């Protein structure tokens, strides 16, 4: 049934109520012409029906009917009749900075079981959100996706109380590219005081791009479009042509640049003034509890893509550059000698280099600065493709986080079907969801006895599997060989 109108700074909105949870979908929070920073919409006077997800942000597979000016919307899931302001989970989706959207994340189950208010957002993707053109004549075109997420956060701060949420109890959260966005957002001067906790799942090893690399990408895209001397015309290039040029540039730079990737948050000195890891190390966020998580076989999905993702070659190259060919071969030999029967040692080495070790490094920085931090790894294989055939690869934890027990949910943008969960899926997912909701509510994912904080003297790693258990992070031959290779000095590697 339809809800009563809820008043916001943008105008009144009407949603739906099902099983005690109110859902407001496709709520516009800003408007954004191409390569211009998002601005508030003109307020609407009459109640607006927000019962369906808004337009997807333009992305591969969704370009023909995309409306880039109206894709900035968010979705709110809130328990009906709450007797107190509820904590808020503000979620930034992943998708390699080029795909995805809030429509893939139905937060009604989490909202009901928190209880909590769940918010999922859209932001501009691919060239529309990440192409850095401010040094090429378009003054506002820098870190537009970050600015979009900040605009959404500001809207939530201003309005969430009317939906039953506590604006002073917002947890920033994200997965994959969204986790990189969250790590960057958390460190911005503009977000100070606007959130109290942060959760980052499977943040890529490099959370930030250099301005020089972003400029090189922009230059190549402009060259592909024949607009090196007419940059302003990029605002009217048809979306299919713009995205096709970006795809061609991505193939070209995969092996030609240090980072090998096209998009991500950029250290531009303006929207993002400081390297996020430096902000954590300086202790500026020591009062913000932090949960960092990854999946055991992160790289399996990317190794099995066709062709294998560029990050595979880039990560191996970075490790070889750091330790030499002899160091690389030594690492790989240790991984082969200690591999599980079902483990690909090459994949495990790359997963450690690109995903697990960078997350642990960030945890160390936050803990050393006096911050509370928890580190986890998701080892459970969900009975859902692609995990059923690839193991607990990238996104396995996310599939369980958003499941509506006893079922996985459909992901319409990714075109992945849900399905029934096994008893093991339900057990692990329930533990994971409970941990997230407890973190959102209290600032700790579990009681200290069950899951100790990650501390310099005790680097605890929580393993989500059957059973849930805690292990020392640096245990075993693999950790020792990494430590020996890093011992003489600490060079720049895929994890730094």
CSV table of C-alpha atoms in Angstrom, one decimal:
chain,number,residue,atom,x,y,z
A,1,UNK,CA,0.0,0.0,0.0
A,2,UNK,CA,1.0,3.6,-0.5
A,3,UNK,CA,2.5,5.5,2.5
A,4,UNK,CA,1.5,8.9,3.7
A,5,UNK,CA,3.5,11.8,2.2
A,6,UNK,CA,6.9,12.4,3.8
A,7,UNK,CA,8.1,16.0,3.5
A,8,UNK,CA,11.7,16.7,2.4
A,9,UNK,CA,13.7,19.7,1.4
A,10,UNK,CA,13.0,18.7,-2.2
A,11,UNK,CA,9.2,18.3,-1.8
A,12,UNK,CA,6.8,15.7,-0.4
A,13,UNK,CA,7.3,12.0,-1.4
A,14,UNK,CA,5.1,9.0,-1.3
A,15,UNK,CA,6.4,5.4,-1.1
A,16,UNK,CA,5.0,1.9,-0.4
A,17,UNK,CA,4.7,-0.1,2.7
A,18,UNK,CA,5.1,-3.9,2.7
A,19,UNK,CA,5.5,-6.2,5.7
A,20,UNK,CA,6.1,-3.3,8.1
A,21,UNK,CA,8.8,-1.6,5.9
A,22,UNK,CA,8.4,1.6,4.0
A,23,UNK,CA,10.2,1.9,0.7
A,24,UNK,CA,10.8,5.2,-1.1
A,25,UNK,CA,12.5,4.4,-4.5
A,26,UNK,CA,14.0,6.8,-7.0
A,27,UNK,CA,14.0,9.8,-4.8
A,28,UNK,CA,15.8,12.6,-6.7
A,29,UNK,CA,18.5,14.2,-4.6
A,30,UNK,CA,20.2,16.4,-7.3
A,31,UNK,CA,20.4,17.2,-11.0
A,32,UNK,CA,23.6,17.1,-13.0
A,33,UNK,CA,24.0,18.2,-16.6
A,34,UNK,CA,27.0,16.5,-18.3
A,35,UNK,CA,30.4,17.4,-16.8
A,36,UNK,CA,28.8,19.8,-14.3
A,37,UNK,CA,28.7,19.4,-10.6
A,38,UNK,CA,25.4,18.2,-9.1
A,39,UNK,CA,23.1,20.9,-7.8
A,40,UNK,CA,19.8,20.6,-5.8
A,41,UNK,CA,16.6,20.3,-7.9
A,42,UNK,CA,13.8,22.8,-7.8
A,43,UNK,CA,11.4,21.7,-5.1
A,44,UNK,CA,8.2,20.1,-6.3
A,45,UNK,CA,5.0,21.3,-4.5
A,46,UNK,CA,2.8,18.2,-4.9
A,47,UNK,CA,3.5,14.7,-3.5
A,48,UNK,CA,5.8,12.7,-5.8
A,49,UNK,CA,5.2,9.0,-6.1
A,50,UNK,CA,8.6,7.3,-5.4
A,51,UNK,CA,7.5,3.7,-5.8
A,52,UNK,CA,9.9,2.5,-8.5
A,53,UNK,CA,13.7,2.8,-8.9
A,54,UNK,CA,14.9,5.8,-10.8
A,55,UNK,CA,16.8,5.8,-14.1
A,56,UNK,CA,20.1,3.9,-14.1
A,57,UNK,CA,23.2,6.0,-14.5
A,58,UNK,CA,24.3,5.6,-18.1
A,59,UNK,CA,26.6,2.6,-18.4
A,60,UNK,CA,27.5,-0.2,-20.8
A,61,UNK,CA,24.3,-2.2,-21.6
A,62,UNK,CA,22.1,0.7,-20.4
A,63,UNK,CA,22.8,3.6,-22.8
A,64,UNK,CA,19.9,3.5,-25.3
A,65,UNK,CA,17.3,4.8,-22.9
A,66,UNK,CA,19.5,6.5,-20.3
A,67,UNK,CA,18.7,10.0,-19.1
A,68,UNK,CA,21.9,11.2,-17.7
A,69,UNK,CA,20.4,14.4,-16.3
A,70,UNK,CA,18.0,12.5,-13.9
A,71,UNK,CA,20.0,9.5,-12.8
A,72,UNK,CA,20.9,11.0,-9.4
A,73,UNK,CA,18.4,9.4,-7.1
A,74,UNK,CA,18.4,7.3,-3.9
A,75,UNK,CA,16.3,4.7,-2.3
A,76,UNK,CA,15.2,4.6,1.4
A,77,UNK,CA,14.0,1.5,3.3
A,78,UNK,CA,12.7,2.3,6.7
A,79,UNK,CA,10.8,0.3,9.3
A,80,UNK,CA,7.3,1.7,9.9
A,81,UNK,CA,6.3,2.9,13.3
A,82,UNK,CA,9.8,3.0,14.9
A,83,UNK,CA,9.7,4.5,18.4
A,84,UNK,CA,13.1,6.1,18.2
A,85,UNK,CA,15.4,7.5,15.6
A,86,UNK,CA,17.2,4.6,13.9
A,87,UNK,CA,20.8,4.3,12.7
A,88,UNK,CA,21.3,4.8,9.0
A,89,UNK,CA,23.3,2.6,6.6
A,90,UNK,CA,24.4,4.7,3.6
A,91,UNK,CA,25.5,2.3,0.8
A,92,UNK,CA,27.6,3.2,-2.2
A,93,UNK,CA,27.4,0.4,-4.9
A,94,UNK,CA,30.4,-1.1,-6.7
A,95,UNK,CA,30.9,-2.0,-10.4
A,96,UNK,CA,34.4,-1.0,-11.4
A,97,UNK,CA,33.3,2.7,-11.5
A,98,UNK,CA,31.5,2.0,-14.8
A,99,UNK,CA,28.4,-0.2,-13.9
A,100,UNK,CA,25.9,-0.7,-11.2
A,101,UNK,CA,23.2,1.2,-9.3
A,102,UNK,CA,21.1,1.3,-6.2
A,103,UNK,CA,18.4,-0.7,-7.9
A,104,UNK,CA,20.5,-3.9,-7.3
A,105,UNK,CA,20.1,-3.5,-3.5
A,106,UNK,CA,16.8,-4.0,-1.9
A,107,UNK,CA,17.4,-3.0,1.7
A,108,UNK,CA,14.0,-3.9,3.1
A,109,UNK,CA,15.2,-7.1,4.8
A,110,UNK,CA,18.1,-5.3,6.5
A,111,UNK,CA,15.8,-2.5,7.5
A,112,UNK,CA,13.4,-4.8,9.2
A,113,UNK,CA,16.1,-6.8,11.0
A,114,UNK,CA,18.1,-3.9,12.2
A,115,UNK,CA,16.0,-2.1,12.8
A,116,UNK,CA,17.8,0.5,10.7
A,117,UNK,CA,17.2,2.9,7.9
A,118,UNK,CA,18.9,1.7,4.7
A,119,UNK,CA,19.9,4.1,1.9
A,120,UNK,CA,21.3,3.1,-1.5
A,121,UNK,CA,22.4,5.7,-4.0
A,122,UNK,CA,23.1,6.3,-7.7
A,123,UNK,CA,26.1,8.3,-8.8
A,124,UNK,CA,27.5,9.1,-12.3
A,125,UNK,CA,29.6,6.3,-13.8
A,126,UNK,CA,32.3,5.9,-16.3
A,127,UNK,CA,33.4,9.1,-18.1
A,128,UNK,CA,30.4,11.0,-16.8
A,129,UNK,CA,31.5,10.5,-13.2
A,130,UNK,CA,35.2,10.0,-13.4
A,131,UNK,CA,36.7,11.6,-16.6
A,132,UNK,CA,38.9,14.5,-15.2
A,133,UNK,CA,38.5,17.4,-17.6
A,134,UNK,CA,39.0,20.3,-15.3
A,135,UNK,CA,42.6,20.8,-16.6
A,136,UNK,CA,41.3,20.6,-20.1
A,137,UNK,CA,38.9,23.5,-19.9
A,138,UNK,CA,35.8,22.2,-18.2
A,139,UNK,CA,36.3,23.7,-14.8
A,140,UNK,CA,33.8,21.6,-12.8
A,141,UNK,CA,34.7,18.2,-14.3
A,142,UNK,CA,36.8,16.7,-11.6
A,143,UNK,CA,35.7,13.9,-9.2
A,144,UNK,CA,32.1,14.3,-10.2
A,145,UNK,CA,31.1,10.9,-8.8
A,146,UNK,CA,32.6,11.8,-5.5
A,147,UNK,CA,30.7,15.1,-5.5
A,148,UNK,CA,27.5,13.1,-6.4
A,149,UNK,CA,27.9,10.9,-3.4
A,150,UNK,CA,28.6,13.9,-1.2
A,151,UNK,CA,25.4,15.5,-2.5
A,152,UNK,CA,23.5,12.4,-1.6
A,153,UNK,CA,25.0,12.3,1.9
A,154,UNK,CA,24.1,15.9,2.4
A,155,UNK,CA,20.5,15.2,1.3
A,156,UNK,CA,20.3,12.3,3.7
A,157,UNK,CA,21.6,14.3,6.6
A,158,UNK,CA,19.0,17.0,5.9
A,159,UNK,CA,16.0,14.7,5.4
A,160,UNK,CA,16.5,11.3,7.0
A,161,UNK,CA,14.9,12.2,10.3
A,162,UNK,CA,11.6,12.5,8.5
A,163,UNK,CA,11.9,8.8,7.5
A,164,UNK,CA,12.7,7.7,11.0
A,165,UNK,CA,16.5,7.8,10.7
A,166,UNK,CA,19.0,9.5,13.0
A,167,UNK,CA,21.1,12.0,11.0
A,168,UNK,CA,23.8,11.8,13.7
A,169,UNK,CA,24.2,8.0,13.3
A,170,UNK,CA,25.1,7.5,9.7
A,171,UNK,CA,27.5,4.7,8.6
A,172,UNK,CA,29.2,5.1,5.3
A,173,UNK,CA,29.4,1.7,3.5
A,174,UNK,CA,30.3,0.4,0.1
A,175,UNK,CA,31.6,-2.6,-1.8
A,176,UNK,CA,34.4,-2.8,-4.4
A,177,UNK,CA,34.4,0.5,-6.3
A,178,UNK,CA,31.9,1.7,-3.7
A,179,UNK,CA,34.4,0.8,-1.0
A,180,UNK,CA,37.0,3.0,-2.7
A,181,UNK,CA,34.5,5.8,-2.8
A,182,UNK,CA,33.7,5.4,0.9
A,183,UNK,CA,37.4,5.4,1.9
A,184,UNK,CA,37.9,8.6,-0.1
A,185,UNK,CA,34.6,10.2,1.2
A,186,UNK,CA,35.5,9.4,4.8
A,187,UNK,CA,38.6,11.5,4.5
A,188,UNK,CA,37.2,14.6,2.9
A,189,UNK,CA,36.9,17.8,5.0
A,190,UNK,CA,33.4,18.2,3.6
A,191,UNK,CA,32.2,15.0,5.3
A,192,UNK,CA,33.6,15.7,8.7
A,193,UNK,CA,30.8,15.3,11.3
A,194,UNK,CA,28.4,13.9,8.8
A,195,UNK,CA,29.0,10.2,9.6
A,196,UNK,CA,30.2,8.2,12.6
A,197,UNK,CA,31.3,4.8,11.2
A,198,UNK,CA,32.6,3.3,7.9
A,199,UNK,CA,32.4,-0.1,6.3
A,200,UNK,CA,34.5,-1.0,3.2
A,201,UNK,CA,34.1,-4.4,1.5
A,202,UNK,CA,36.7,-5.4,-1.1
A,203,UNK,CA,38.3,-2.0,-1.7
A,204,UNK,CA,40.8,-2.3,-4.6
A,205,UNK,CA,44.5,-2.1,-3.7
A,206,UNK,CA,44.8,1.4,-5.1
A,207,UNK,CA,42.0,3.5,-3.6
A,208,UNK,CA,43.1,6.7,-5.3
A,209,UNK,CA,44.5,7.7,-8.7
A,210,UNK,CA,47.1,10.2,-9.4
A,211,UNK,CA,46.2,13.5,-11.2
A,212,UNK,CA,48.8,12.7,-13.8
A,213,UNK,CA,47.2,9.4,-14.6
A,214,UNK,CA,43.7,10.9,-14.8
A,215,UNK,CA,45.0,13.6,-17.1
A,216,UNK,CA,46.5,10.9,-19.4
A,217,UNK,CA,43.2,9.1,-19.5
A,218,UNK,CA,41.4,12.3,-20.3
A,219,UNK,CA,43.9,13.2,-23.1
A,220,UNK,CA,43.5,9.9,-24.7
A,221,UNK,CA,39.7,9.9,-24.6
A,222,UNK,CA,39.7,13.4,-26.2
A,223,UNK,CA,42.1,12.2,-28.9
A,224,UNK,CA,39.9,9.2,-29.6
A,225,UNK,CA,37.0,11.5,-30.1
A,226,UNK,CA,38.9,14.0,-32.1
A,227,UNK,CA,38.2,16.7,-29.6
A,228,UNK,CA,41.7,17.6,-28.4
A,229,UNK,CA,41.2,21.2,-29.7
A,230,UNK,CA,37.5,21.4,-29.1
A,231,UNK,CA,37.0,20.0,-25.5
A,232,UNK,CA,33.7,21.7,-25.0
A,233,UNK,CA,32.0,19.6,-27.7
A,234,UNK,CA,32.3,16.5,-25.5
A,235,UNK,CA,29.2,17.7,-23.7
A,236,UNK,CA,27.1,16.8,-26.8
A,237,UNK,CA,28.8,13.6,-27.9
A,238,UNK,CA,26.3,10.8,-28.1
A,239,UNK,CA,26.6,8.5,-25.1
A,240,UNK,CA,27.4,5.3,-27.2
A,241,UNK,CA,30.3,7.1,-28.9
A,242,UNK,CA,31.6,8.5,-25.6
A,243,UNK,CA,31.5,5.1,-23.9
A,244,UNK,CA,33.0,3.3,-26.9
A,245,UNK,CA,35.9,5.8,-26.9
A,246,UNK,CA,36.5,5.0,-23.2
A,247,UNK,CA,36.5,1.3,-23.9
A,248,UNK,CA,39.1,1.7,-26.6
A,249,UNK,CA,41.3,3.8,-24.3
A,250,UNK,CA,40.9,1.2,-21.5
A,251,UNK,CA,42.3,-1.5,-23.8
A,252,UNK,CA,45.2,0.6,-24.9
A,253,UNK,CA,46.4,1.7,-21.4
A,254,UNK,CA,46.0,-1.7,-19.7
A,255,UNK,CA,49.7,-2.5,-20.3
A,256,UNK,CA,51.0,0.9,-21.0
A,257,UNK,CA,50.6,2.7,-17.6
A,258,UNK,CA,51.5,1.9,-14.0
A,259,UNK,CA,47.9,1.6,-12.8
A,260,UNK,CA,46.4,-0.1,-15.8
A,261,UNK,CA,42.9,1.2,-15.0
A,262,UNK,CA,40.8,4.0,-16.4
A,263,UNK,CA,38.7,5.4,-13.6
A,264,UNK,CA,38.5,5.9,-9.9
A,265,UNK,CA,38.6,8.7,-7.3
A,266,UNK,CA,41.5,11.1,-8.1
A,267,UNK,CA,43.9,13.0,-5.9
A,268,UNK,CA,43.0,16.3,-7.5
A,269,UNK,CA,44.0,18.6,-4.7
A,270,UNK,CA,40.5,20.1,-4.7
A,271,UNK,CA,37.6,17.7,-4.1
A,272,UNK,CA,40.1,15.1,-2.7
A,273,UNK,CA,42.9,17.2,-1.2
A,274,UNK,CA,44.9,14.5,0.5
A,275,UNK,CA,45.8,10.8,-0.1
A,276,UNK,CA,43.2,9.0,2.0
A,277,UNK,CA,45.7,6.6,3.6
A,278,UNK,CA,47.7,9.6,4.8
A,279,UNK,CA,44.6,11.0,6.4
A,280,UNK,CA,44.0,7.7,8.2
A,281,UNK,CA,47.7,7.5,9.3
A,282,UNK,CA,47.6,11.1,10.7
A,283,UNK,CA,44.8,10.0,13.1
A,284,UNK,CA,42.2,12.4,11.7
A,285,UNK,CA,39.7,9.6,11.7
A,286,UNK,CA,40.7,7.9,15.0
A,287,UNK,CA,37.2,8.5,16.4
A,288,UNK,CA,35.6,6.7,13.4
A,289,UNK,CA,35.1,2.9,13.9
A,290,UNK,CA,36.2,1.1,10.7
A,291,UNK,CA,35.4,-2.4,9.4
A,292,UNK,CA,37.4,-3.6,6.4
A,293,UNK,CA,36.5,-6.8,4.7
A,294,UNK,CA,37.5,-8.9,1.6
A,295,UNK,CA,36.7,-12.3,0.1
A,296,UNK,CA,39.1,-15.2,0.1
A,297,UNK,CA,39.3,-15.8,-3.6
A,298,UNK,CA,38.9,-12.2,-4.8
A,299,UNK,CA,40.8,-12.6,-8.0
A,300,UNK,CA,39.1,-15.7,-9.3
A,301,UNK,CA,36.4,-13.8,-11.0
A,302,UNK,CA,38.8,-11.5,-12.8
A,303,UNK,CA,41.1,-14.4,-13.9
A,304,UNK,CA,38.2,-16.2,-15.4
A,305,UNK,CA,36.8,-13.2,-17.3
A,306,UNK,CA,37.4,-13.1,-21.1
A,307,UNK,CA,40.0,-11.7,-21.6
A,308,UNK,CA,41.4,-11.7,-18.0
A,309,UNK,CA,41.0,-8.3,-16.4
A,310,UNK,CA,43.9,-5.8,-16.8
A,311,UNK,CA,44.4,-5.8,-13.0
A,312,UNK,CA,45.9,-9.3,-13.3
A,313,UNK,CA,48.8,-8.2,-15.5
A,314,UNK,CA,49.1,-4.9,-13.6
A,315,UNK,CA,49.3,-6.6,-10.2
A,316,UNK,CA,51.9,-9.2,-11.3
A,317,UNK,CA,54.0,-6.4,-12.9
A,318,UNK,CA,53.9,-4.3,-9.7
A,319,UNK,CA,55.0,-7.2,-7.5
A,320,UNK,CA,57.8,-8.0,-10.0
A,321,UNK,CA,58.9,-4.4,-10.0
A,322,UNK,CA,59.0,-4.3,-6.2
A,323,UNK,CA,60.9,-7.5,-5.6
A,324,UNK,CA,62.4,-8.5,-8.9
A,325,UNK,CA,61.7,-11.6,-10.9
A,326,UNK,CA,63.5,-13.7,-8.2
A,327,UNK,CA,61.2,-12.3,-5.5
A,328,UNK,CA,58.1,-13.0,-7.6
A,329,UNK,CA,59.2,-16.6,-8.2
A,330,UNK,CA,60.0,-17.1,-4.5
A,331,UNK,CA,56.5,-15.9,-3.6
A,332,UNK,CA,54.8,-18.1,-6.1
A,333,UNK,CA,56.8,-21.1,-5.1
A,334,UNK,CA,55.6,-20.6,-1.5
A,335,UNK,CA,52.0,-20.2,-2.6
A,336,UNK,CA,52.3,-23.5,-4.6
A,337,UNK,CA,53.9,-25.3,-1.7
A,338,UNK,CA,51.1,-24.2,0.7
A,339,UNK,CA,48.1,-24.3,-1.6
A,340,UNK,CA,44.9,-26.0,-0.6
A,341,UNK,CA,43.7,-28.8,-2.8
A,342,UNK,CA,41.1,-26.5,-4.4
A,343,UNK,CA,43.3,-23.4,-4.5
A,344,UNK,CA,44.9,-21.7,-7.5
A,345,UNK,CA,48.2,-20.5,-6.0
A,346,UNK,CA,48.6,-17.8,-8.7
A,347,UNK,CA,45.1,-16.4,-7.9
A,348,UNK,CA,45.9,-16.6,-4.2
A,349,UNK,CA,49.1,-14.6,-4.6
A,350,UNK,CA,47.3,-11.9,-6.7
A,351,UNK,CA,44.4,-11.7,-4.2
A,352,UNK,CA,46.8,-11.1,-1.4
A,353,UNK,CA,48.8,-8.5,-3.4
A,354,UNK,CA,45.9,-6.5,-4.7
A,355,UNK,CA,43.1,-7.0,-2.1
A,356,UNK,CA,44.0,-8.6,1.2
A,357,UNK,CA,47.3,-7.0,2.0
A,358,UNK,CA,46.2,-3.4,1.2
A,359,UNK,CA,43.2,-3.8,3.4
A,360,UNK,CA,45.5,-5.1,6.2
A,361,UNK,CA,47.8,-2.1,5.6
A,362,UNK,CA,44.9,0.3,6.0
A,363,UNK,CA,43.8,-1.5,9.2
A,364,UNK,CA,47.3,-1.1,10.6
A,365,UNK,CA,47.4,2.6,9.8
A,366,UNK,CA,44.0,3.2,11.5
A,367,UNK,CA,44.9,1.1,14.5
A,368,UNK,CA,48.3,2.7,15.0
A,369,UNK,CA,46.6,6.1,15.0
A,370,UNK,CA,44.3,5.0,17.8
A,371,UNK,CA,41.3,4.1,15.8
A,372,UNK,CA,39.0,1.1,16.3
A,373,UNK,CA,39.2,-1.3,13.4
A,374,UNK,CA,38.0,-4.8,12.5
A,375,UNK,CA,39.3,-6.9,9.7
A,376,UNK,CA,37.4,-9.8,8.1
A,377,UNK,CA,37.6,-12.3,5.2
A,378,UNK,CA,34.7,-14.1,3.7
A,379,UNK,CA,35.6,-17.7,3.1
A,380,UNK,CA,32.1,-19.1,2.4
A,381,UNK,CA,31.1,-20.2,-1.1
A,382,UNK,CA,27.5,-19.1,-1.7
A,383,UNK,CA,25.3,-21.6,-3.6
A,384,UNK,CA,24.8,-19.0,-6.4
A,385,UNK,CA,26.6,-18.3,-9.6
A,386,UNK,CA,29.3,-17.2,-10.1
A,387,UNK,CA,30.4,-18.2,-6.6
A,388,UNK,CA,29.2,-21.8,-7.0
A,389,UNK,CA,31.7,-22.4,-9.7
A,390,UNK,CA,34.4,-19.8,-8.7
A,391,UNK,CA,34.4,-20.0,-4.9
A,392,UNK,CA,34.2,-17.1,-2.5
A,393,UNK,CA,35.3,-14.6,-5.2
A,394,UNK,CA,34.7,-10.9,-5.4
A,395,UNK,CA,31.2,-10.0,-4.3
A,396,UNK,CA,30.4,-13.2,-2.3
A,397,UNK,CA,30.0,-11.3,0.9
A,398,UNK,CA,27.9,-8.7,-0.8
A,399,UNK,CA,25.5,-11.3,-2.2
A,400,UNK,CA,25.0,-12.6,1.4
A,401,UNK,CA,24.7,-9.1,2.9
A,402,UNK,CA,21.7,-8.2,0.7
A,403,UNK,CA,20.0,-11.6,0.7
A,404,UNK,CA,16.4,-11.8,1.9
A,405,UNK,CA,16.9,-15.0,3.9
A,406,UNK,CA,16.2,-17.7,2.9
A,407,UNK,CA,16.7,-16.4,-0.7
A,408,UNK,CA,19.3,-14.5,-2.6
A,409,UNK,CA,17.8,-11.5,-4.4
A,410,UNK,CA,17.8,-10.7,-8.1
A,411,UNK,CA,20.3,-8.2,-9.4
A,412,UNK,CA,18.5,-6.5,-12.3
A,413,UNK,CA,21.4,-4.2,-13.4
A,414,UNK,CA,24.0,-7.0,-13.3
A,415,UNK,CA,21.4,-9.3,-14.8
A,416,UNK,CA,22.0,-11.9,-12.1
A,417,UNK,CA,19.2,-14.1,-10.8
A,418,UNK,CA,18.8,-14.8,-7.1
A,419,UNK,CA,17.5,-18.1,-5.8
A,420,UNK,CA,17.1,-20.3,-2.7
A,421,UNK,CA,19.9,-20.4,-0.1
A,422,UNK,CA,21.3,-23.6,1.4
A,423,UNK,CA,21.4,-24.0,5.2
A,424,UNK,CA,25.1,-23.1,5.2
A,425,UNK,CA,24.3,-19.9,3.1
A,426,UNK,CA,21.7,-18.9,5.6
A,427,UNK,CA,23.9,-19.6,8.6
A,428,UNK,CA,26.9,-17.5,7.3
A,429,UNK,CA,24.7,-14.8,5.8
A,430,UNK,CA,22.8,-14.4,9.0
A,431,UNK,CA,26.0,-14.0,11.0
A,432,UNK,CA,27.3,-11.5,8.4
A,433,UNK,CA,24.2,-9.4,8.3
A,434,UNK,CA,23.9,-9.4,12.1
A,435,UNK,CA,27.5,-8.2,12.3
A,436,UNK,CA,26.9,-5.3,9.9
A,437,UNK,CA,23.7,-4.3,11.7
A,438,UNK,CA,25.4,-4.4,15.0
A,439,UNK,CA,28.3,-2.3,13.7
A,440,UNK,CA,25.8,0.2,12.3
A,441,UNK,CA,24.0,0.3,15.6
A,442,UNK,CA,26.8,0.1,18.2
A,443,UNK,CA,30.1,0.7,16.3
A,444,UNK,CA,31.4,-2.8,16.9
A,445,UNK,CA,30.5,-5.9,14.7
A,446,UNK,CA,30.5,-8.3,17.7
A,447,UNK,CA,31.3,-8.6,21.3
A,448,UNK,CA,35.0,-8.3,22.0
A,449,UNK,CA,35.3,-11.9,23.2
A,450,UNK,CA,34.0,-13.3,19.9
A,451,UNK,CA,35.7,-10.8,17.6
A,452,UNK,CA,38.6,-8.8,19.0
A,453,UNK,CA,39.6,-5.5,17.5
A,454,UNK,CA,42.5,-5.4,15.1
A,455,UNK,CA,45.4,-4.0,17.1
A,456,UNK,CA,49.2,-3.6,16.6
A,457,UNK,CA,49.8,-6.3,19.3
A,458,UNK,CA,47.1,-8.6,18.1
A,459,UNK,CA,46.2,-8.5,14.4
A,460,UNK,CA,43.0,-10.5,14.5
A,461,UNK,CA,41.3,-11.6,11.3
A,462,UNK,CA,37.6,-12.8,11.4
A,463,UNK,CA,36.8,-15.6,9.0
A,464,UNK,CA,33.1,-15.8,7.9
A,465,UNK,CA,32.6,-19.5,7.2
A,466,UNK,CA,31.3,-22.5,9.0
A,467,UNK,CA,32.1,-22.1,11.8
A,468,UNK,CA,32.9,-18.4,12.2
A,469,UNK,CA,36.3,-18.1,13.7
A,470,UNK,CA,39.3,-15.8,14.4
A,471,UNK,CA,42.8,-16.4,13.2
A,472,UNK,CA,46.0,-14.4,13.5
A,473,UNK,CA,46.6,-12.3,10.4
A,474,UNK,CA,50.3,-12.9,9.9
A,475,UNK,CA,50.4,-16.7,10.4
A,476,UNK,CA,52.2,-19.2,8.1
A,477,UNK,CA,54.8,-19.4,5.5
A,478,UNK,CA,53.2,-16.9,3.1
A,479,UNK,CA,53.2,-14.1,5.5
A,480,UNK,CA,56.8,-14.8,6.5
A,481,UNK,CA,58.1,-14.7,2.9
A,482,UNK,CA,56.3,-11.4,2.3
A,483,UNK,CA,57.9,-10.0,5.5
A,484,UNK,CA,61.3,-11.2,4.4
A,485,UNK,CA,61.0,-9.6,1.0
A,486,UNK,CA,59.8,-6.3,2.6
A,487,UNK,CA,62.4,-6.4,5.4
A,488,UNK,CA,65.3,-4.4,3.9
A,489,UNK,CA,63.0,-1.5,3.1
A,490,UNK,CA,59.4,-1.0,2.3
A,491,UNK,CA,59.2,-0.3,-1.4
A,492,UNK,CA,56.0,0.7,-3.2
A,493,UNK,CA,54.2,-2.5,-4.1
A,494,UNK,CA,50.7,-3.5,-5.2
A,495,UNK,CA,49.7,-3.2,-1.6
A,496,UNK,CA,50.9,0.3,-1.0
